[in-house]
Amino acid sequence: MLSKSQISLLTSLQHKKFRQQSGLFLVEGYKSIIEFVNSPYRIQTIYHTPGIASKLLNLSRKINFQEISTAELQKISTLKNPADAIAAVYIPQWAGFSDADLKNKHSLVLDGVQDPGNMGTIIRTADWFGITNIICSEDTVDAYNPKVVQATMGSLARMNISYTDLKEFLRSADLPVYGALLNGESIYDVDFGKEALIVMGNEGNGIRPDIQQLIQHPVTIPRVGGAESLNVAIATAIFCAKLAAKSFQ
Amino acid sequence: MLSKSQISLLTSLQHKKFRQQSGLFLVEGYKSIIEFVNSPYRIQTIYHTPGIASKLLNLSRKINFQEISTAELQKISTLKNPADAIAAVYIPQWAGFSDADLKNKHSLVLDGVQDPGNMGTIIRTADWFGITNIICSEDTVDAYNPKVVQATMGSLARMNISYTDLKEFLRSADLPVYGALLNGESIYDVDFGKEALIVMGNEGNGIRPDIQQLIQHPVTIPRVGGAESLNVAIATAIFCAKLAAKSFQ
């Protein structure tokens, strides 16, 4: 049975302030939780309903777990229809990307992405295409927001994410900087090379002017029809597909 | 001022049953409404707040409009934060696609897409890439669902959408049929030609087995990393980007 203080801690993790205070975030559903168990993430506790107890006995490493009732799960879940388990997982503590982390690969840079669904979809899509580094502006939505975690469908467990001052980061990065902008080179013609940073912007406003100035290679997805813009997760996916095309040539 | 029966009709349009009975659907926000005004869609009435009255006097064609208060807009809106106007628009009545409608172009076929956000994003993305035909299975989410309309950001006004028995449609269609499946040809190598049907499947289950049998050219987006799957709107966008370019490599 969950104590009052456990319920209070777990429900507080829906808010960024309390995630930062406790260093914990929530992962819901056995299928997603397992991705974190099979990753370097440290699991604090898995709270699970009786139905999946036997599955947890066979985990590849020793994890704290606690059986709770469906009614208790409902209390601490962020979902309308909670699945079977919820885990409190430690937010990784690290100093951000070193030059070596970024060498010989493509990394995404997000300037002010706001929507949790978009952020989650970007992480899931990047994971599909083998991109594992995402550098975010400080005002980008928190990747440990429960809605983001949910939308990544476990892919967050394989992603390195850092929040930083993008202007400073891009200025000191020793890599070519590409960005999704209007009036750039067509994405069909771009060669991203073997290492690059790819900057994507905010849903409504795109990339901030002072960040735009640091983009050496503006890239455009050519428009054929009438839509005014593309959703940022959609645009990111098309960039990722193009980046991954290299691996198949 | 809105009458009780107006409020009752307008709020009923959030449900498919009442949209079908009345032949009307809702479009919210001046920016989206204008896309329908500048399209062959017939507008029944635009309900607008006082702030945008002057804009409506300059419309390119004669449209019924009615001024309402912000409180009234709140009552009939499907949004938490309603914008400035809501329009009741006639659902187009047509018999579906003829062979001529499908010739010399690429059309999307959706088999059981369920999520309104995905459906709206697919329509918006198709519009960006100049694809204007979408053929849906009868259980695909209704394109006139307010959440879908919202997510298309006006692109629905430029799209031809029909709901039909996909098995029958694909059997009688005189066009090559491509589909997003596992273990198909890599999308980087596919040549879709100048005319084709592209089938995308349901979020959880993909394309139904009996529809799969009608796909002549299975196509796969190769996976590099760890994600188990791609979101259907993301996968559709990557297909659209490839369709829009002769060489997406």
Coordinates of C-alpha atoms in Angstrom, one line a residue:
Chain A
M1 CA 0.0 0.0 0.0
L2 CA 1.2 3.5 -0.8
S3 CA 1.8 5.9 2.1
K4 CA 0.4 9.4 1.9
S5 CA 4.0 10.8 1.5
Q6 CA 4.6 8.4 -1.4
I7 CA 1.4 9.5 -3.2
S8 CA 2.3 13.1 -2.5
L9 CA 5.8 12.7 -4.0
L10 CA 4.7 10.7 -7.0
T11 CA 1.9 13.1 -8.0
S12 CA 4.2 16.1 -7.5
L13 CA 6.5 14.7 -10.3
Q14 CA 3.9 16.0 -12.8
H15 CA 5.5 19.4 -12.2
K16 CA 8.9 20.4 -13.4
K17 CA 9.7 22.2 -10.1
F18 CA 9.3 19.0 -8.1
R19 CA 11.1 16.9 -10.6
Q20 CA 14.1 19.2 -10.2
Q21 CA 13.9 19.1 -6.4
S22 CA 13.7 15.4 -6.2
G23 CA 15.7 14.4 -9.3
L24 CA 13.0 12.0 -10.3
F25 CA 10.6 11.6 -13.2
L26 CA 7.7 9.2 -14.0
V27 CA 7.6 6.5 -16.6
E28 CA 4.2 4.7 -17.2
G29 CA 3.5 1.3 -18.5
Y30 CA 5.5 -1.9 -18.3
K31 CA 6.6 -1.7 -22.0
S32 CA 8.2 1.7 -21.6
I33 CA 9.6 1.0 -18.1
I34 CA 11.5 -2.0 -19.5
E35 CA 13.3 0.3 -21.9
F36 CA 14.6 2.2 -18.9
V37 CA 15.5 -1.0 -17.0
N38 CA 17.6 -2.0 -20.1
S39 CA 19.4 1.3 -20.2
P40 CA 21.9 3.2 -18.0
Y41 CA 19.0 5.0 -16.2
R42 CA 18.7 4.3 -12.5
I43 CA 15.3 3.2 -11.4
Q44 CA 14.1 4.3 -8.0
T45 CA 11.0 2.1 -7.7
I46 CA 8.5 0.4 -10.0
Y47 CA 4.9 0.5 -8.6
H48 CA 2.9 -2.2 -10.3
T49 CA -0.5 -3.9 -10.2
P50 CA -0.7 -7.6 -9.2
G51 CA -1.2 -8.7 -12.8
I52 CA 2.4 -8.1 -13.9
A53 CA 4.2 -9.2 -10.7
S54 CA 5.7 -12.3 -12.3
K55 CA 7.2 -10.4 -15.2
L56 CA 9.1 -8.2 -12.8
L57 CA 10.8 -11.2 -11.1
N58 CA 12.7 -11.9 -14.3
L59 CA 14.2 -8.4 -14.8
S60 CA 17.8 -8.3 -16.0
R61 CA 18.9 -6.3 -13.0
K62 CA 17.9 -5.8 -9.4
I63 CA 15.2 -3.2 -9.2
N64 CA 13.0 -2.0 -6.2
F65 CA 9.4 -2.8 -6.9
Q66 CA 6.2 -2.4 -4.9
E67 CA 2.8 -3.9 -5.6
I68 CA -0.1 -1.5 -5.5
S69 CA -3.8 -1.8 -6.3
T70 CA -5.4 -0.5 -9.5
A71 CA -7.1 2.2 -7.5
E72 CA -3.7 3.4 -6.1
L73 CA -2.2 3.3 -9.6
Q74 CA -5.1 5.5 -10.8
K75 CA -4.3 8.0 -8.0
I76 CA -0.6 8.5 -9.0
S77 CA -1.0 8.1 -12.8
T78 CA -1.0 11.0 -15.2
L79 CA -3.1 9.0 -17.7
K80 CA -6.9 8.7 -18.0
N81 CA -6.5 5.0 -18.4
P82 CA -3.4 3.9 -16.5
A83 CA -1.7 0.8 -17.8
D84 CA -0.2 -1.7 -15.4
A85 CA 2.8 0.1 -13.7
I86 CA 4.5 3.4 -13.1
A87 CA 8.1 3.9 -12.2
A88 CA 10.0 6.7 -10.5
V89 CA 13.3 7.0 -12.4
Y90 CA 16.3 9.2 -11.7
I91 CA 16.9 12.1 -14.1
P92 CA 20.5 11.6 -15.3
Q93 CA 23.0 14.1 -13.9
W94 CA 25.7 15.1 -16.4
A95 CA 27.5 18.2 -17.5
G96 CA 26.2 18.2 -21.1
F97 CA 27.8 17.2 -24.4
S98 CA 31.6 17.2 -24.8
D99 CA 33.1 17.7 -28.3
A100 CA 33.8 14.0 -28.4
D101 CA 30.1 13.2 -27.9
L102 CA 29.2 15.2 -31.0
K103 CA 32.0 14.1 -33.3
N104 CA 31.3 11.9 -36.4
K105 CA 27.5 12.0 -35.9
H106 CA 24.5 14.1 -36.5
S107 CA 22.8 15.8 -33.5
L108 CA 19.5 17.7 -33.2
V109 CA 19.3 21.2 -31.7
L110 CA 15.9 22.4 -30.6
D111 CA 15.2 26.1 -30.2
G112 CA 12.1 26.6 -28.1
V113 CA 10.0 23.5 -29.0
Q114 CA 7.0 23.9 -26.7
D115 CA 4.5 21.1 -27.3
P116 CA 5.1 17.9 -25.2
G117 CA 3.6 15.8 -28.0
N118 CA 5.9 17.3 -30.6
M119 CA 8.9 16.8 -28.3
G120 CA 8.0 13.2 -27.6
T121 CA 7.5 12.5 -31.3
I122 CA 10.9 14.1 -32.1
I123 CA 12.6 11.9 -29.6
R124 CA 10.9 8.7 -30.8
T125 CA 11.6 9.6 -34.5
A126 CA 15.3 10.5 -33.8
D127 CA 15.6 7.1 -32.0
W128 CA 14.2 5.3 -35.1
F129 CA 16.8 7.0 -37.3
G130 CA 19.7 6.3 -34.9
I131 CA 20.2 9.9 -33.7
T132 CA 20.9 9.9 -30.0
N133 CA 21.9 13.5 -29.2
I134 CA 19.5 16.4 -28.6
I135 CA 20.6 19.8 -27.4
C136 CA 17.7 22.0 -26.3
S137 CA 17.4 25.7 -25.5
E138 CA 16.6 26.3 -21.9
D139 CA 12.9 27.2 -22.8
T140 CA 12.3 24.0 -24.7
V141 CA 9.7 21.8 -23.0
D142 CA 11.2 19.5 -20.3
A143 CA 11.9 16.0 -21.8
Y144 CA 11.0 14.5 -18.4
N145 CA 7.5 16.0 -18.5
P146 CA 5.1 13.0 -18.3
K147 CA 3.4 13.8 -21.6
V148 CA 6.8 13.9 -23.3
V149 CA 7.9 10.6 -21.7
Q150 CA 4.6 9.0 -22.8
A151 CA 4.9 10.2 -26.4
T152 CA 8.5 8.9 -26.7
M153 CA 7.2 5.3 -26.2
G154 CA 10.4 4.3 -24.4
S155 CA 12.8 6.0 -26.9
L156 CA 13.8 8.5 -24.2
A157 CA 15.8 5.7 -22.5
R158 CA 18.2 5.8 -25.5
M159 CA 18.5 9.5 -25.9
N160 CA 21.1 12.0 -24.6
I161 CA 19.4 15.3 -23.9
S162 CA 20.9 18.5 -22.5
Y163 CA 19.4 21.9 -21.9
T164 CA 21.8 24.8 -22.4
D165 CA 22.3 28.4 -23.7
L166 CA 22.1 27.6 -27.4
K167 CA 23.9 30.8 -28.5
E168 CA 26.9 29.9 -26.4
F169 CA 26.7 26.2 -27.4
L170 CA 26.6 26.9 -31.2
R171 CA 29.3 29.5 -31.0
S172 CA 31.8 27.2 -29.4
A173 CA 30.7 24.0 -31.3
D174 CA 33.4 22.9 -33.7
L175 CA 30.8 21.4 -36.2
P176 CA 28.9 22.6 -39.2
V177 CA 25.5 24.1 -38.2
Y178 CA 22.5 23.4 -40.4
G179 CA 19.0 24.8 -39.7
A180 CA 15.5 24.5 -41.0
L181 CA 14.7 27.9 -42.5
L182 CA 12.7 29.4 -45.3
N183 CA 14.8 30.2 -48.4
G184 CA 17.6 27.7 -47.7
E185 CA 19.0 25.1 -50.0
S186 CA 16.5 22.3 -50.8
I187 CA 16.8 19.4 -48.4
Y188 CA 16.8 17.1 -51.5
D189 CA 20.2 18.6 -52.5
V190 CA 21.9 19.0 -49.2
D191 CA 24.8 16.8 -48.1
F192 CA 24.9 16.9 -44.3
G193 CA 28.3 15.2 -44.3
K194 CA 29.3 12.8 -41.6
E195 CA 28.9 15.2 -38.7
A196 CA 26.6 18.2 -38.2
L197 CA 24.2 20.0 -35.8
I198 CA 20.7 20.4 -37.2
V199 CA 18.7 23.3 -35.6
M200 CA 14.8 23.1 -35.6
G201 CA 12.7 26.0 -34.2
N202 CA 9.6 26.8 -32.2
E203 CA 6.1 25.8 -33.4
G204 CA 4.9 29.3 -34.1
N205 CA 8.0 31.4 -34.5
G206 CA 10.6 29.1 -35.9
I207 CA 14.3 29.7 -35.0
R208 CA 15.1 32.9 -33.0
P209 CA 16.9 35.6 -35.0
D210 CA 20.1 35.4 -32.9
I211 CA 20.2 31.7 -33.3
Q212 CA 19.6 32.0 -37.1
Q213 CA 22.7 34.1 -37.3
L214 CA 24.8 31.1 -36.2
I215 CA 23.4 28.8 -38.9
Q216 CA 25.9 28.3 -41.6
H217 CA 23.7 26.2 -43.9
P218 CA 20.0 27.1 -44.1
V219 CA 17.9 24.2 -45.4
T220 CA 14.4 24.2 -46.7
I221 CA 11.8 21.5 -47.3
P222 CA 10.3 22.7 -50.6
R223 CA 6.6 23.4 -50.6
V224 CA 4.5 22.1 -53.4
G225 CA 0.9 22.7 -52.2
G226 CA -0.9 25.2 -50.1
A227 CA -0.2 24.6 -46.4
E228 CA 1.5 27.6 -44.7
S229 CA 3.9 25.5 -42.6
L230 CA 4.8 22.0 -41.5
N231 CA 4.5 20.8 -37.9
V232 CA 8.0 20.8 -36.3
A233 CA 8.0 17.1 -35.5
I234 CA 7.1 16.4 -39.1
A235 CA 9.9 18.7 -40.4
T236 CA 12.4 17.1 -38.0
A237 CA 11.3 13.6 -39.2
I238 CA 12.0 14.6 -42.9
F239 CA 15.4 15.9 -41.9
C240 CA 16.2 12.7 -39.9
A241 CA 15.1 10.6 -42.9
K242 CA 17.4 12.5 -45.1
L243 CA 20.3 12.3 -42.6
A244 CA 19.8 8.5 -42.4
A245 CA 19.8 8.1 -46.2
K246 CA 23.6 8.3 -45.9
S247 CA 23.7 5.0 -44.0
F248 CA 21.9 3.2 -46.9
Q249 CA 24.0 4.4 -49.8
Chain B
M1 CA -27.3 36.9 -29.8
L2 CA -27.4 33.1 -30.2
S3 CA -30.8 31.4 -29.8
K4 CA -31.0 28.2 -27.7
S5 CA -31.6 26.2 -30.8
Q6 CA -28.5 27.6 -32.5
I7 CA -26.4 26.8 -29.4
S8 CA -27.9 23.3 -29.3
L9 CA -27.1 22.7 -33.1
L10 CA -23.6 24.1 -32.9
T11 CA -22.5 22.2 -29.9
S12 CA -24.1 19.0 -31.3
L13 CA -21.6 19.2 -34.3
Q14 CA -18.9 17.9 -32.0
H15 CA -20.4 14.5 -32.5
K16 CA -20.2 12.6 -35.8
K17 CA -23.9 11.5 -35.6
F18 CA -25.1 15.1 -35.6
R19 CA -22.7 16.2 -38.3
Q20 CA -24.1 13.5 -40.5
Q21 CA -27.7 14.5 -39.7
S22 CA -27.2 18.2 -40.3
G23 CA -24.5 18.0 -43.0
L24 CA -22.5 20.6 -41.2
F25 CA -19.1 20.8 -39.4
L26 CA -17.2 23.4 -37.4
V27 CA -14.2 25.4 -38.3
E28 CA -12.6 27.6 -35.6
G29 CA -10.5 30.7 -35.9
Y30 CA -10.5 33.4 -38.5
K31 CA -7.3 32.2 -40.1
S32 CA -8.7 28.7 -40.8
I33 CA -12.2 30.0 -41.7
I34 CA -10.7 32.1 -44.4
E35 CA -9.1 29.1 -46.1
F36 CA -12.7 27.6 -46.4
V37 CA -14.1 30.9 -47.6
N38 CA -11.4 30.9 -50.4
S39 CA -12.3 27.3 -51.4
P40 CA -15.3 25.6 -53.0
Y41 CA -16.7 24.7 -49.5
R42 CA -20.1 26.3 -48.8
I43 CA -20.2 28.3 -45.5
Q44 CA -23.5 28.3 -43.6
T45 CA -22.6 31.0 -41.1
I46 CA -19.6 32.6 -39.5
Y47 CA -20.2 33.4 -35.8
H48 CA -17.6 36.1 -34.8
T49 CA -16.6 38.3 -31.9
P50 CA -16.9 42.1 -32.4
G51 CA -13.1 42.5 -32.8
I52 CA -12.9 41.0 -36.3
A53 CA -16.2 42.4 -37.7
S54 CA -14.3 44.7 -40.1
K55 CA -12.3 41.9 -41.6
L56 CA -15.4 40.0 -42.5
L57 CA -16.8 42.9 -44.5
N58 CA -14.0 42.5 -47.0
L59 CA -14.5 38.8 -47.8
S60 CA -14.2 37.7 -51.4
R61 CA -17.7 36.3 -51.5
K62 CA -21.0 36.8 -49.8
I63 CA -21.2 34.9 -46.5
N64 CA -23.7 34.9 -43.7
F65 CA -22.2 36.1 -40.5
Q66 CA -23.5 36.9 -37.1
E67 CA -21.8 38.8 -34.3
I68 CA -21.7 37.1 -30.9
S69 CA -20.1 37.8 -27.5
T70 CA -16.9 36.2 -26.3
A71 CA -19.0 34.4 -23.7
E72 CA -21.2 33.0 -26.4
L73 CA -18.2 31.9 -28.4
Q74 CA -16.9 30.1 -25.3
K75 CA -20.2 28.2 -25.2
I76 CA -20.1 26.8 -28.7
S77 CA -16.4 26.4 -29.1
T78 CA -14.6 23.1 -28.8
L79 CA -11.4 24.8 -27.6
K80 CA -10.3 25.7 -24.1
N81 CA -9.2 29.1 -25.4
P82 CA -11.5 29.9 -28.4
A83 CA -10.0 32.3 -30.9
D84 CA -12.2 35.0 -32.5
A85 CA -14.7 33.1 -34.7
I86 CA -16.4 29.8 -35.4
A87 CA -18.0 28.8 -38.7
A88 CA -20.6 26.2 -39.6
V89 CA -19.5 24.8 -42.9
Y90 CA -21.3 22.3 -45.2
I91 CA -19.7 18.8 -45.5
P92 CA -19.2 18.4 -49.3
Q93 CA -21.5 15.8 -50.9
W94 CA -19.9 13.8 -53.6
A95 CA -19.8 10.3 -54.8
G96 CA -16.1 9.7 -54.2
F97 CA -13.1 9.6 -56.5
S98 CA -13.5 8.7 -60.2
D99 CA -10.6 7.2 -62.1
A100 CA -9.9 10.5 -63.7
D101 CA -9.5 12.1 -60.2
L102 CA -6.7 9.7 -59.4
K103 CA -4.8 9.7 -62.8
N104 CA -1.3 11.2 -63.1
K105 CA -1.0 11.9 -59.4
H106 CA -0.2 10.3 -56.0
S107 CA -3.0 9.8 -53.5
L108 CA -3.0 8.6 -49.9
V109 CA -5.0 5.7 -48.6
L110 CA -5.6 5.5 -44.9
D111 CA -6.5 2.1 -43.3
G112 CA -8.0 2.8 -39.9
V113 CA -6.1 5.8 -38.7
Q114 CA -7.7 6.6 -35.4
D115 CA -6.1 9.6 -33.7
P116 CA -7.6 13.0 -34.7
G117 CA -4.2 14.7 -34.2
N118 CA -2.5 12.2 -36.5
M119 CA -5.3 12.6 -39.1
G120 CA -5.1 16.4 -39.0
T121 CA -1.3 16.3 -39.3
I122 CA -1.5 13.9 -42.3
I123 CA -3.9 16.3 -44.1
R124 CA -1.7 19.4 -43.3
T125 CA 1.5 17.5 -44.4
A126 CA -0.2 16.1 -47.6
D127 CA -1.3 19.7 -48.4
W128 CA 2.3 21.0 -48.0
F129 CA 3.6 18.4 -50.5
G130 CA 0.8 19.0 -53.0
I131 CA -1.1 15.8 -52.4
T132 CA -4.9 16.5 -52.5
N133 CA -6.6 13.1 -52.5
I134 CA -7.1 11.0 -49.4
I135 CA -9.1 7.8 -49.5
C136 CA -10.1 6.5 -46.0
S137 CA -11.4 3.2 -44.8
E138 CA -14.8 3.6 -43.2
D139 CA -13.4 3.2 -39.7
T140 CA -10.8 6.0 -40.1
V141 CA -11.4 9.0 -37.9
D142 CA -13.9 11.5 -39.4
A143 CA -12.0 14.3 -41.1
Y144 CA -14.8 16.7 -40.0
N145 CA -14.2 15.9 -36.3
P146 CA -13.3 19.3 -34.7
K147 CA -9.9 18.1 -33.4
V148 CA -9.0 17.0 -36.9
V149 CA -10.2 20.2 -38.5
Q150 CA -8.2 22.2 -35.9
A151 CA -5.0 20.1 -36.5
T152 CA -5.2 20.6 -40.3
M153 CA -4.8 24.4 -39.8
G154 CA -6.9 25.2 -42.9
S155 CA -5.4 22.5 -45.1
L156 CA -8.7 20.5 -45.0
A157 CA -10.1 23.2 -47.3
R158 CA -7.8 22.1 -50.1
M159 CA -8.2 18.3 -49.6
N160 CA -10.5 15.8 -51.3
I161 CA -11.4 13.1 -48.8
S162 CA -13.6 10.1 -49.3
Y163 CA -14.6 7.3 -46.9
T164 CA -15.2 3.9 -48.6
D165 CA -14.7 0.1 -48.5
L166 CA -10.9 0.1 -49.1
K167 CA -10.9 -3.6 -50.3
E168 CA -13.3 -2.8 -53.1
F169 CA -11.7 0.5 -53.9
L170 CA -8.2 -1.0 -54.2
R171 CA -9.4 -4.0 -56.2
S172 CA -11.0 -1.8 -58.8
A173 CA -8.4 1.0 -58.9
D174 CA -6.4 1.0 -62.1
L175 CA -3.2 2.3 -60.4
P176 CA -0.1 0.8 -58.8
V177 CA -0.6 0.2 -55.0
Y178 CA 2.2 1.0 -52.6
G179 CA 2.0 0.5 -48.9
A180 CA 4.0 1.1 -45.7
L181 CA 5.0 -2.3 -44.5
L182 CA 7.9 -4.0 -42.7
N183 CA 10.3 -5.9 -45.0
G184 CA 9.4 -3.9 -48.1
E185 CA 11.8 -2.2 -50.5
S186 CA 13.7 0.7 -48.8
I187 CA 11.9 4.0 -49.4
Y188 CA 15.2 5.5 -50.5
D189 CA 15.3 3.2 -53.5
V190 CA 11.6 3.2 -54.5
D191 CA 10.4 5.0 -57.6
F192 CA 6.7 5.8 -57.1
G193 CA 6.3 6.8 -60.7
K194 CA 3.9 9.5 -61.8
E195 CA 0.7 7.9 -60.4
A196 CA 0.2 5.7 -57.4
L197 CA -1.9 4.9 -54.3
I198 CA 0.1 4.9 -51.1
V199 CA -1.5 2.9 -48.2
M200 CA -0.8 3.8 -44.6
G201 CA -2.1 1.8 -41.6
N202 CA -3.6 2.1 -38.2
E203 CA -1.5 3.4 -35.2
G204 CA -1.2 0.2 -33.3
N205 CA -1.9 -2.5 -35.9
G206 CA -0.7 -1.2 -39.2
I207 CA -2.4 -2.2 -42.4
R208 CA -5.1 -4.9 -42.1
P209 CA -4.1 -8.3 -43.6
D210 CA -6.8 -8.3 -46.3
I211 CA -5.7 -4.8 -47.4
Q212 CA -2.0 -5.9 -47.3
Q213 CA -2.8 -8.6 -49.9
L214 CA -3.8 -5.8 -52.3
I215 CA -0.5 -4.0 -52.0
Q216 CA 1.8 -4.7 -55.0
H217 CA 4.8 -2.7 -53.7
P218 CA 5.6 -3.0 -50.0
V219 CA 7.8 -0.1 -48.9
T220 CA 9.8 0.3 -45.7
I221 CA 11.4 3.2 -43.9
P222 CA 14.6 1.6 -42.8
R223 CA 15.3 1.6 -39.0
V224 CA 18.8 2.6 -37.8
G225 CA 18.2 3.0 -34.1
G226 CA 16.1 1.5 -31.3
A227 CA 12.5 2.8 -31.6
E228 CA 10.0 0.0 -32.2
S229 CA 7.9 2.0 -34.7
L230 CA 7.3 5.4 -36.2
N231 CA 4.1 7.4 -35.6
V232 CA 1.8 7.1 -38.6
A233 CA 1.8 10.9 -39.3
I234 CA 5.6 10.8 -39.3
A235 CA 5.8 7.9 -41.6
T236 CA 3.3 9.4 -44.0
A237 CA 5.3 12.7 -44.0
I238 CA 8.5 10.8 -45.0
F239 CA 6.5 9.1 -47.8
C240 CA 5.1 12.4 -48.9
A241 CA 8.6 14.0 -48.9
K242 CA 9.9 11.1 -51.1
L243 CA 6.9 11.4 -53.4
A244 CA 7.6 15.1 -53.8
A245 CA 11.1 14.5 -55.0
K246 CA 12.4 12.3 -57.7
S247 CA 15.5 11.7 -55.7
F248 CA 15.3 11.9 -51.9
Q249 CA 18.8 10.5 -51.3

